[in-house]
Coordinates of N, CA, C and O and ligand atoms in Angstrom, one line a residue:
X27 N 99.4 98.6 134.8 CA 98.9 99.1 133.5 C 97.6 99.7 133.6 O 96.6 99.0 133.9
X28 N 97.5 101.0 133.4 CA 96.2 101.7 133.6 C 95.3 101.4 132.4 O 95.7 101.5 131.2
X29 N 94.1 101.1 132.6 CA 93.1 100.9 131.6 C 91.9 101.8 131.8 O 91.5 102.0 132.9
X30 N 91.4 102.2 130.7 CA 90.2 103.1 130.8 C 89.0 102.2 130.9 O 88.8 101.2 130.1
X31 N 88.1 102.4 131.8 CA 86.9 101.6 132.0 C 85.8 102.3 131.1 O 85.6 103.5 131.1
X32 N 85.1 101.4 130.4 CA 84.0 102.0 129.6 C 82.8 101.2 130.0 O 82.8 100.0 130.3
X33 N 81.7 101.9 129.9 CA 80.4 101.3 130.3 C 79.7 100.7 129.0 O 78.6 100.2 129.2
X34 N 80.2 100.9 127.9 CA 79.5 100.5 126.7 C 79.4 99.0 126.6 O 80.1 98.2 127.2
X35 N 78.5 98.6 125.8 CA 78.2 97.1 125.6 C 79.4 96.5 124.9 O 80.1 97.1 124.2
X36 N 79.5 95.1 125.1 CA 80.6 94.5 124.4 C 80.4 94.7 122.9 O 79.3 94.6 122.3
X37 N 81.5 95.0 122.2 CA 81.5 95.2 120.8 C 82.2 94.1 120.0 O 83.0 93.4 120.5
X38 N 81.8 94.0 118.8 CA 82.4 93.0 117.9 C 83.7 93.5 117.5 O 83.9 94.7 117.3
X39 N 84.7 92.6 117.2 CA 86.0 93.0 116.8 C 85.9 93.7 115.4 O 86.7 94.6 115.2
X40 N 85.0 93.3 114.6 CA 84.8 93.9 113.3 C 84.5 95.4 113.4 O 84.7 96.1 112.5
X41 N 84.0 95.8 114.5 CA 83.6 97.2 114.7 C 84.7 98.1 115.1 O 84.6 99.3 115.2
X42 N 85.9 97.6 115.3 CA 87.1 98.4 115.6 C 87.4 99.3 114.5 O 87.4 98.9 113.3
X43 N 87.7 100.6 114.8 CA 88.1 101.5 113.7 C 89.3 101.0 112.9 O 90.2 100.4 113.5
X44 N 89.3 101.2 111.6 CA 90.4 100.8 110.8 C 91.8 101.3 111.3 O 92.8 100.6 111.3
X45 N 91.7 102.6 111.8 CA 92.9 103.2 112.3 C 93.5 102.4 113.5 O 94.7 102.2 113.6
X46 N 92.6 102.0 114.3 CA 93.0 101.2 115.5 C 93.6 99.9 115.1 O 94.7 99.5 115.6
X47 N 93.0 99.2 114.1 CA 93.5 97.9 113.6 C 94.9 98.1 113.0 O 95.8 97.3 113.2
X48 N 95.0 99.2 112.3 CA 96.3 99.5 111.6 C 97.4 99.7 112.6 O 98.6 99.2 112.5
X49 N 97.1 100.4 113.7 CA 98.1 100.7 114.7 C 98.6 99.4 115.4 O 99.8 99.1 115.5
X50 N 97.6 98.5 115.7 CA 97.9 97.3 116.4 C 98.7 96.3 115.4 O 99.6 95.7 115.8
X51 N 98.2 96.3 114.2 CA 98.9 95.4 113.2 C 100.3 95.9 112.9 O 101.2 95.1 112.8
X52 N 100.5 97.2 112.8 CA 101.8 97.7 112.5 C 102.7 97.4 113.7 O 103.9 97.0 113.5
X53 N 102.2 97.6 114.9 CA 103.0 97.3 116.1 C 103.5 95.9 116.1 O 104.7 95.6 116.5
X54 N 102.7 94.9 115.6 CA 103.2 93.5 115.6 C 103.8 93.1 114.3 O 104.1 91.9 114.1
X55 N 104.0 94.1 113.4 CA 104.7 93.8 112.1 C 103.8 92.9 111.2 O 104.2 92.1 110.4
X56 N 102.4 93.1 111.4 CA 101.4 92.3 110.7 C 101.7 90.8 110.9 O 101.4 90.0 110.0
X57 N 102.1 90.5 112.1 CA 102.3 89.1 112.5 C 101.7 88.8 113.8 O 101.5 89.7 114.6
X58 N 101.3 87.5 114.0 CA 100.8 87.1 115.3 C 101.8 87.5 116.4 O 103.0 87.3 116.2
X59 N 101.3 88.0 117.5 CA 102.2 88.5 118.6 C 102.8 87.4 119.4 O 103.7 87.7 120.2
X60 N 102.4 86.2 119.2 CA 103.0 85.1 120.0 C 104.3 84.8 119.4 O 104.4 84.4 118.2
X61 N 105.4 85.0 120.2 CA 106.8 84.9 119.6 C 107.1 83.5 118.9 O 107.9 83.5 118.0
X62 N 106.5 82.5 119.4 CA 106.8 81.2 118.8 C 105.9 80.9 117.6 O 106.1 79.8 117.0
X63 N 105.0 81.8 117.3 CA 104.1 81.6 116.1 C 104.5 82.6 115.0 O 105.0 82.1 114.0
X64 N 104.2 83.9 115.2 CA 104.5 84.9 114.2 C 103.9 84.6 112.9 O 104.4 85.0 111.8
X65 N 102.7 84.0 112.9 CA 101.9 83.7 111.7 C 101.5 85.1 111.0 O 101.3 86.0 111.7
X66 N 101.5 85.1 109.7 CA 101.1 86.3 109.1 C 99.7 86.3 108.5 O 99.2 87.3 108.0
X67 N 99.0 85.2 108.7 CA 97.6 85.1 108.1 C 96.5 85.5 109.1 O 96.6 85.3 110.3
X68 N 95.5 86.1 108.5 CA 94.2 86.5 109.1 C 94.3 86.8 110.6 O 94.0 85.9 111.4
X69 N 94.8 87.9 110.9 CA 95.0 88.3 112.3 C 93.8 88.8 113.0 O 93.0 89.6 112.5
X70 N 93.5 88.3 114.2 CA 92.4 88.7 115.0 C 92.9 89.9 116.0 O 94.0 89.9 116.3
X71 N 91.9 90.7 116.4 CA 92.3 91.7 117.4 C 91.8 91.2 118.7 O 90.6 91.0 118.9
X72 N 92.7 90.9 119.6 CA 92.3 90.4 120.9 C 92.4 91.5 122.0 O 93.3 92.2 122.1
X73 N 91.3 91.6 122.7 CA 91.2 92.6 123.8 C 92.0 92.0 125.0 O 91.6 90.9 125.5
X74 N 93.1 92.6 125.4 CA 93.9 92.1 126.5 C 93.1 92.1 127.8 O 93.0 91.1 128.5
X75 N 92.4 93.2 128.0 CA 91.5 93.3 129.1 C 90.1 93.1 128.5 O 89.8 94.0 127.6
X76 N 89.4 92.1 128.7 CA 88.2 91.7 128.0 C 87.2 92.9 128.0 O 87.0 93.6 129.0
X77 N 86.5 93.0 126.9 CA 85.5 94.0 126.7 C 84.4 93.9 127.8 O 84.0 94.9 128.4
X78 N 84.0 92.6 128.1 CA 83.0 92.4 129.1 C 83.4 92.8 130.5 O 82.6 93.1 131.3
X79 N 84.7 92.9 130.7 CA 85.2 93.4 132.0 C 85.6 94.9 132.0 O 86.2 95.4 132.9
X80 N 85.2 95.6 130.9 CA 85.4 97.0 130.8 C 86.6 97.4 130.0 O 87.0 98.6 130.0
X81 N 87.2 96.4 129.4 CA 88.4 96.7 128.5 C 88.1 97.6 127.4 O 87.0 97.4 126.7
X82 N 88.9 98.6 127.1 CA 88.6 99.5 126.0 C 89.1 99.0 124.6 O 89.8 98.0 124.5
X83 N 88.7 99.8 123.6 CA 89.2 99.5 122.2 C 90.4 100.3 121.9 O 90.8 100.4 120.7
X84 N 91.1 100.8 122.9 CA 92.3 101.6 122.6 C 93.4 100.6 122.2 O 93.5 99.5 122.7
X85 N 94.3 101.0 121.2 CA 95.3 100.1 120.8 C 96.2 99.5 121.9 O 96.7 98.4 121.8
X86 N 96.3 100.3 123.0 CA 97.1 99.8 124.2 C 96.4 98.6 124.8 O 97.1 97.8 125.5
X87 N 95.1 98.3 124.5 CA 94.4 97.2 125.1 C 94.2 96.1 124.1 O 93.5 95.1 124.3
X88 N 94.9 96.2 122.9 CA 94.7 95.3 121.8 C 96.0 94.6 121.4 O 97.0 95.3 121.4
X89 N 95.9 93.4 121.0 CA 97.1 92.7 120.5 C 96.6 91.8 119.3 O 95.5 91.2 119.3
X90 N 97.5 91.7 118.3 CA 97.2 90.9 117.1 C 97.5 89.5 117.4 O 98.7 89.1 117.7
X91 N 96.5 88.6 117.2 CA 96.8 87.1 117.4 C 96.2 86.4 116.1 O 95.2 86.8 115.6
X92 N 96.9 85.4 115.7 CA 96.3 84.6 114.6 C 95.1 83.8 115.2 O 95.1 83.6 116.4
X93 N 94.2 83.3 114.4 CA 93.1 82.6 114.9 C 93.4 81.4 115.8 O 92.8 81.1 116.8
X94 N 94.5 80.7 115.4 CA 94.9 79.5 116.2 C 95.4 79.9 117.6 O 94.9 79.4 118.6
X95 N 96.2 81.0 117.7 CA 96.7 81.4 119.0 C 95.6 82.1 119.8 O 95.5 81.9 121.0
X96 N 94.7 82.7 119.1 CA 93.5 83.3 119.8 C 92.7 82.3 120.5 O 92.3 82.4 121.6
X97 N 92.5 81.2 119.7 CA 91.7 80.0 120.3 C 92.5 79.4 121.4 O 91.9 79.0 122.5
X98 N 93.8 79.3 121.3 CA 94.6 78.7 122.4 C 94.6 79.5 123.6 O 94.5 79.0 124.7
X99 N 94.5 80.8 123.4 CA 94.4 81.7 124.6 C 93.1 81.5 125.3 O 93.0 81.3 126.5
X100 N 92.0 81.4 124.6 CA 90.7 81.3 125.2 C 90.5 79.9 125.7 O 89.6 79.6 126.6
X101 N 91.3 78.9 125.3 CA 91.2 77.6 125.8 C 92.1 77.5 127.1 O 92.2 76.4 127.7
X102 N 92.9 78.5 127.3 CA 93.7 78.5 128.5 C 95.1 78.0 128.3 O 95.9 77.9 129.3
X103 N 95.5 77.7 127.1 CA 96.9 77.3 126.8 C 97.9 78.4 127.0 O 99.0 78.2 127.6
X104 N 97.5 79.6 126.6 CA 98.3 80.8 126.9 C 97.7 81.5 128.0 O 96.5 81.7 128.1
X105 N 98.6 82.0 128.9 CA 98.1 82.7 130.1 C 98.0 84.2 129.8 O 98.7 84.7 129.0
X106 N 97.2 84.8 130.6 CA 97.1 86.3 130.5 C 98.4 87.0 130.7 O 98.7 88.0 130.1
X107 N 99.2 86.5 131.7 CA 100.5 87.1 132.0 C 101.4 87.0 130.7 O 102.1 88.0 130.5
X108 N 101.3 86.0 130.0 CA 102.1 85.9 128.7 C 101.6 86.9 127.7 O 102.5 87.6 127.0
X109 N 100.3 87.1 127.6 CA 99.8 88.1 126.7 C 100.3 89.5 127.1 O 100.8 90.3 126.2
X110 N 100.4 89.8 128.4 CA 100.9 91.1 128.9 C 102.4 91.2 128.4 O 102.8 92.3 128.0
X111 N 103.1 90.1 128.6 CA 104.6 90.2 128.3 C 104.8 90.4 126.8 O 105.6 91.1 126.4
X112 N 104.0 89.7 126.0 CA 104.1 89.8 124.5 C 103.8 91.2 124.0 O 104.4 91.7 123.1
X113 N 102.7 91.8 124.7 CA 102.3 93.1 124.3 C 103.4 94.1 124.7 O 103.8 95.0 123.9
X114 N 104.0 93.9 125.9 CA 105.0 94.8 126.4 C 106.2 94.8 125.5 O 106.8 95.8 125.2
X115 N 106.6 93.6 125.1 CA 107.7 93.5 124.2 C 107.5 94.2 122.9 O 108.4 94.9 122.4
X116 N 106.3 94.0 122.3 CA 106.0 94.7 121.0 C 106.1 96.2 121.2 O 106.6 96.9 120.3
X117 N 105.5 96.7 122.2 CA 105.4 98.2 122.5 C 106.9 98.7 122.6 O 107.3 99.7 122.0
X118 N 107.7 98.0 123.5 CA 109.0 98.4 123.7 C 109.9 98.4 122.5 O 110.6 99.3 122.2
X119 N 109.8 97.3 121.8 CA 110.7 97.1 120.6 C 110.3 98.1 119.5 O 111.2 98.7 118.9
X120 N 109.0 98.2 119.2 CA 108.6 99.1 118.1 C 108.9 100.6 118.5 O 109.2 101.4 117.6
X121 N 108.9 100.9 119.7 CA 109.2 102.3 120.1 C 110.7 102.6 120.2 O 111.2 103.6 119.8
X122 N 111.4 101.6 120.6 CA 112.9 101.8 120.8 C 113.6 101.6 119.4 O 114.6 102.2 119.2
X123 N 113.0 100.7 118.6 CA 113.7 100.4 117.3 C 112.7 100.7 116.2 O 112.3 101.8 115.9
X124 N 112.3 99.6 115.5 CA 111.2 99.7 114.5 C 110.5 98.4 114.4 O 110.9 97.4 115.1
X125 N 109.5 98.3 113.5 CA 108.8 97.1 113.5 C 109.5 95.8 113.0 O 109.1 94.7 113.3
X126 N 110.6 96.1 112.3 CA 111.4 95.0 111.7 C 112.5 94.5 112.7 O 113.0 93.4 112.5
X127 N 112.7 95.3 113.7 CA 113.8 94.9 114.6 C 113.6 93.5 115.3 O 114.6 92.7 115.4
X128 N 112.4 93.3 115.6 CA 112.1 92.0 116.4 C 112.4 90.8 115.4 O 112.9 89.8 115.9
X129 N 112.0 91.0 114.2 CA 112.2 89.8 113.2 C 113.7 89.7 112.9 O 114.2 88.6 112.7
X130 N 114.5 90.8 112.9 CA 115.9 90.7 112.7 C 116.6 90.0 113.9 O 117.4 89.1 113.7
X131 N 116.1 90.3 115.0 CA 116.6 89.7 116.2 C 116.3 88.2 116.3 O 117.2 87.3 116.6
X132 N 115.1 87.8 115.9 CA 114.7 86.4 115.8 C 115.5 85.7 114.8 O 115.9 84.5 115.0
X133 N 115.8 86.4 113.7 CA 116.6 85.8 112.6 C 118.0 85.5 113.1 O 118.5 84.4 113.0
X134 N 118.6 86.5 113.8 CA 119.9 86.3 114.4 C 120.0 85.1 115.4 O 120.9 84.4 115.4
X135 N 118.9 85.1 116.1 CA 118.8 84.0 117.1 C 118.8 82.6 116.5 O 119.3 81.6 117.0
X136 N 118.2 82.6 115.3 CA 118.1 81.3 114.6 C 119.4 80.9 113.9 O 119.6 79.8 113.4
X137 N 120.3 81.9 113.7 CA 121.6 81.6 113.0 C 122.6 81.0 113.9 O 122.7 81.3 115.1
X138 N 123.5 80.1 113.3 CA 124.6 79.6 114.0 C 125.6 80.7 114.1 O 125.6 81.7 113.3
X139 N 126.6 80.6 115.1 CA 127.6 81.7 115.3 C 128.3 82.0 114.0 O 128.7 81.1 113.3
X140 N 128.5 83.3 113.7 CA 129.2 83.8 112.5 C 128.6 83.3 111.2 O 129.2 83.4 110.2
X141 N 127.3 82.9 111.3 CA 126.7 82.5 110.0 C 126.4 83.7 109.1 O 126.6 83.7 107.9
X142 N 126.0 84.8 109.8 CA 125.6 86.0 109.0 C 126.8 87.0 108.9 O 127.3 87.5 109.9
X143 N 127.3 87.1 107.7 CA 128.5 87.9 107.4 C 128.0 89.0 106.4 O 127.5 88.6 105.3
X144 N 128.1 90.3 106.8 CA 127.5 91.3 105.9 C 128.6 92.4 105.6 O 129.7 92.4 106.2
X145 N 128.3 93.2 104.6 CA 129.1 94.3 104.2 C 128.9 95.5 105.1 O 128.0 95.4 106.0
X146 N 129.6 96.5 105.0 CA 129.4 97.7 105.8 C 128.0 98.2 105.6 O 127.3 98.6 106.6
X147 N 127.4 98.2 104.4 CA 126.0 98.6 104.2 C 125.1 97.7 104.9 O 124.1 98.2 105.5
X148 N 125.3 96.4 104.8 CA 124.5 95.4 105.5 C 124.5 95.6 107.0 O 123.4 95.3 107.7
X149 N 125.6 96.1 107.5 CA 125.7 96.3 108.9 C 124.7 97.3 109.5 O 124.3 97.2 110.6
X150 N 124.4 98.3 108.6 CA 123.5 99.3 109.0 C 122.1 98.8 109.5 O 121.4 99.3 110.3
X151 N 121.7 97.6 108.8 CA 120.4 97.0 109.2 C 120.4 96.6 110.7 O 119.3 96.5 111.3
X152 N 121.6 96.4 111.2 CA 121.6 95.8 112.6 C 122.2 96.9 113.6 O 122.4 96.6 114.7
X153 N 122.4 98.1 113.0 CA 123.0 99.2 113.8 C 122.3 99.4 115.2 O 123.0 99.5 116.2
X154 N 121.0 99.5 115.1 CA 120.3 99.8 116.4 C 120.3 98.7 117.4 O 120.4 98.9 118.6
X155 N 120.3 97.5 116.8 CA 120.3 96.3 117.7 C 121.7 96.2 118.3 O 121.9 95.9 119.5
X156 N 122.7 96.5 117.5 CA 124.1 96.5 118.0 C 124.3 97.6 119.1 O 124.9 97.3 120.2
X157 N 123.8 98.8 118.8 CA 124.0 99.9 119.7 C 123.3 99.6 121.1 O 123.7 100.0 122.1
X158 N 122.2 98.8 121.0 CA 121.5 98.5 122.2 C 122.0 97.3 122.9 O 121.5 96.9 124.0
X159 N 123.1 96.7 122.4 CA 123.7 95.6 123.0 C 123.0 94.3 122.8 O 123.3 93.2 123.4
X160 N 122.0 94.3 121.9 CA 121.2 93.0 121.6 C 121.9 92.2 120.5 O 121.6 91.0 120.4
X161 N 122.8 92.8 119.8 CA 123.6 92.1 118.8 C 125.0 92.5 118.9 O 125.3 93.6 119.4
X162 N 125.9 91.7 118.4 CA 127.3 92.0 118.5 C 127.9 91.9 117.1 O 127.4 91.3 116.2
X163 N 129.0 92.6 116.9 CA 129.6 92.6 115.5 C 131.2 92.4 115.6 O 131.8 92.8 116.6
X164 N 131.7 91.6 114.7 CA 133.1 91.3 114.6 C 133.6 91.6 113.2 O 133.0 91.1 112.3
X165 N 134.7 92.3 113.1 CA 135.2 92.6 111.7 C 135.9 91.4 111.2 O 136.6 90.7 111.9
X166 N 135.6 91.1 109.9 CA 136.2 89.9 109.3 C 137.0 90.5 108.1 O 136.7 91.5 107.6
X167 N 137.9 89.7 107.6 CA 138.6 90.2 106.4 C 138.6 89.1 105.4 O 138.6 87.9 105.7
X168 N 138.5 89.5 104.1 CA 138.6 88.6 103.0 C 139.7 89.1 102.0 O 139.8 90.3 101.9
X169 N 140.3 88.2 101.3 CA 141.3 88.6 100.2 C 142.3 89.7 100.8 O 142.4 90.7 100.2
X170 N 142.9 89.3 101.9 CA 143.9 90.2 102.4 C 143.4 91.6 102.7 O 144.0 92.6 102.3
X171 N 142.2 91.7 103.3 CA 141.6 93.0 103.7 C 141.1 93.8 102.5 O 140.8 95.0 102.7
X172 N 141.1 93.3 101.3 CA 140.5 94.1 100.2 C 139.0 94.3 100.4 O 138.5 95.3 100.0
X173 N 138.4 93.3 100.9 CA 137.0 93.4 101.2 C 136.8 93.2 102.7 O 137.2 92.2 103.3
X174 N 136.2 94.2 103.4 CA 136.0 94.1 104.8 C 134.5 93.7 105.0 O 133.6 94.3 104.5
X175 N 134.3 92.6 105.8 CA 133.0 92.2 106.1 C 132.8 92.1 107.6 O 133.8 92.1 108.3
X176 N 131.6 91.9 108.0 CA 131.3 91.9 109.5 C 130.4 90.7 109.8 O 129.4 90.5 109.1
X177 N 130.8 90.0 110.8 CA 129.9 88.9 111.3 C 129.0 89.5 112.4 O 129.5 90.1 113.3
X178 N 127.7 89.3 112.2 CA 126.7 89.8 113.1 C 126.1 88.6 113.9 O 125.7 87.7 113.3
X179 N 126.2 88.7 115.2 CA 125.6 87.6 116.0 C 124.7 88.2 117.1 O 124.8 89.4 117.4
X180 N 123.8 87.4 117.5 CA 122.9 87.9 118.7 C 123.8 87.9 119.9 O 124.7 87.0 120.0
X181 N 123.6 88.9 120.8 CA 124.5 89.0 122.0 C 123.8 88.1 123.1 O 122.7 87.7 123.0
X182 N 124.5 88.0 124.2 CA 124.0 87.3 125.4 C 122.7 88.0 125.8 O 121.7 87.4 126.1
X183 N 122.7 89.4 125.9 CA 121.6 90.1 126.3 C 120.4 89.9 125.3 O 119.3 89.8 125.7
X184 N 120.7 89.8 124.0 CA 119.7 89.6 123.0 C 119.1 88.2 123.2 O 117.8 88.0 123.1
X185 N 119.9 87.2 123.5 CA 119.4 85.8 123.8 C 118.5 85.8 125.0 O 117.4 85.2 125.0
X186 N 118.9 86.6 126.0 CA 118.1 86.6 127.3 C 116.7 87.3 127.0 O 115.7 86.8 127.5
X187 N 116.8 88.3 126.1 CA 115.5 89.0 125.8 C 114.6 88.1 125.0 O 113.4 88.0 125.3
X188 N 115.1 87.4 124.0 CA 114.3 86.5 123.2 C 113.7 85.4 124.1 O 112.5 85.0 124.0
X189 N 114.6 84.9 125.0 CA 114.1 83.8 125.9 C 113.0 84.2 126.8 O 112.0 83.5 126.9
X190 N 113.1 85.4 127.4 CA 112.1 85.9 128.3 C 110.8 86.2 127.5 O 109.7 86.0 128.0
X191 N 111.0 86.7 126.3 CA 109.8 87.0 125.4 C 109.1 85.7 125.1 O 107.9 85.7 125.2
X192 N 109.8 84.7 124.7 CA 109.2 83.5 124.3 C 108.5 82.8 125.5 O 107.4 82.2 125.3
X193 N 109.1 83.0 126.7 CA 108.4 82.4 127.9 C 107.3 83.2 128.4 O 106.5 82.8 129.2
X194 N 107.1 84.5 127.8 CA 106.0 85.3 128.3 C 106.3 85.8 129.7 O 105.3 85.9 130.5
X195 N 107.5 86.0 130.1 CA 107.9 86.3 131.4 C 108.2 87.8 131.5 O 109.2 88.3 131.2
X196 N 107.2 88.6 132.0 CA 107.2 90.0 132.0 C 108.3 90.6 132.9 O 109.0 91.5 132.6
X197 N 108.4 90.0 134.1 CA 109.4 90.4 135.1 C 110.8 90.3 134.5 O 111.6 91.2 134.6
X198 N 111.1 89.1 133.9 CA 112.4 88.9 133.3 C 112.7 89.8 132.1 O 113.7 90.3 132.0
X199 N 111.6 90.0 131.4 CA 111.7 90.8 130.2 C 112.1 92.3 130.6 O 113.0 92.9 130.0
X200 N 111.4 92.7 131.6 CA 111.7 94.1 132.1 C 113.1 94.2 132.6 O 113.8 95.2 132.4
X201 N 113.6 93.2 133.3 CA 114.9 93.1 133.9 C 116.0 93.2 132.7 O 116.9 93.9 132.8
X202 N 115.7 92.4 131.7 CA 116.7 92.4 130.6 C 116.7 93.7 129.9 O 117.7 94.3 129.5
X203 N 115.5 94.2 129.6 CA 115.4 95.5 128.8 C 116.0 96.7 129.6 O 116.5 97.6 129.0
X204 N 115.9 96.7 130.9 CA 116.3 97.8 131.7 C 117.8 97.6 132.1 O 118.4 98.6 132.7
X205 N 118.3 96.4 131.9 CA 119.7 96.2 132.4 C 120.7 96.9 131.6 O 120.4 97.5 130.5
X206 N 122.0 97.0 132.1 CA 123.0 97.7 131.4 C 123.4 97.0 130.1 O 123.3 95.8 130.0
X207 N 123.9 97.7 129.2 CA 124.4 97.2 127.9 C 125.7 96.4 128.2 O 126.6 97.0 128.7
X208 N 125.7 95.1 128.0 CA 126.9 94.4 128.3 C 128.1 94.7 127.4 O 127.9 94.9 126.2
X209 N 129.3 94.6 128.0 CA 130.5 94.8 127.2 C 130.9 93.5 126.6 O 130.1 92.5 126.7
X210 N 132.0 93.4 125.9 CA 132.5 92.2 125.3 C 132.6 91.1 126.2 O 132.4 89.9 125.9
X211 N 133.0 91.4 127.5 CA 133.2 90.3 128.4 C 132.0 89.7 129.0 O 132.0 88.7 129.7
X212 N 130.8 90.3 128.6 CA 129.6 89.8 129.2 C 129.0 88.6 128.5 O 128.1 88.0 128.9
X213 N 129.7 88.2 127.3 CA 129.2 87.1 126.6 C 129.5 85.8 127.4 O 130.6 85.6 127.8
X214 N 128.4 85.1 127.7 CA 128.6 83.9 128.5 C 127.7 82.8 127.9 O 126.7 83.1 127.2
X215 N 127.9 81.6 128.2 CA 127.1 80.5 127.6 C 125.7 80.5 128.1 O 125.4 81.0 129.2
Ligands
LIG321 ZN1 99.7 82.7 116.3

């Protein structure tokens, strides 16, 4: 990951331009970037590559963390490698889909199989995730096919992605993201 070296003095987070903050916050959906947290309150701007080590104020070097997770990182609970993985996931997901895609995927992951049944309109919300092989869809029928509904589930690939993301495993994350879109037979326990 190429970083611009700057010779300027360490800056306070408060001095970051509003535009920069908005880009970073939008990228994380105004939530803490730690996948097991996703807190929406009072987000800090964390320099992935520390300012004291020459890290820039570019959005590519910033990640939104809630104060608790920010403190946990500086205490060493979260590793730098995990921060890289979480940032990579946000960048990839927001560019490939939109800022809400990651929360939709997390929601699907939290649902029991066939819990979410939607109409044709509702299916559109998951269209991009389905097209990318991260979610799967099965047609259901009600009232002798008078109403057609669809069960949306997270796919095996989607589960792998969420797992790698939560673990902060960049290598695995890259492998899942770049892997082929699985067909129906790829669903495995
Ligand atoms: Zn957090």
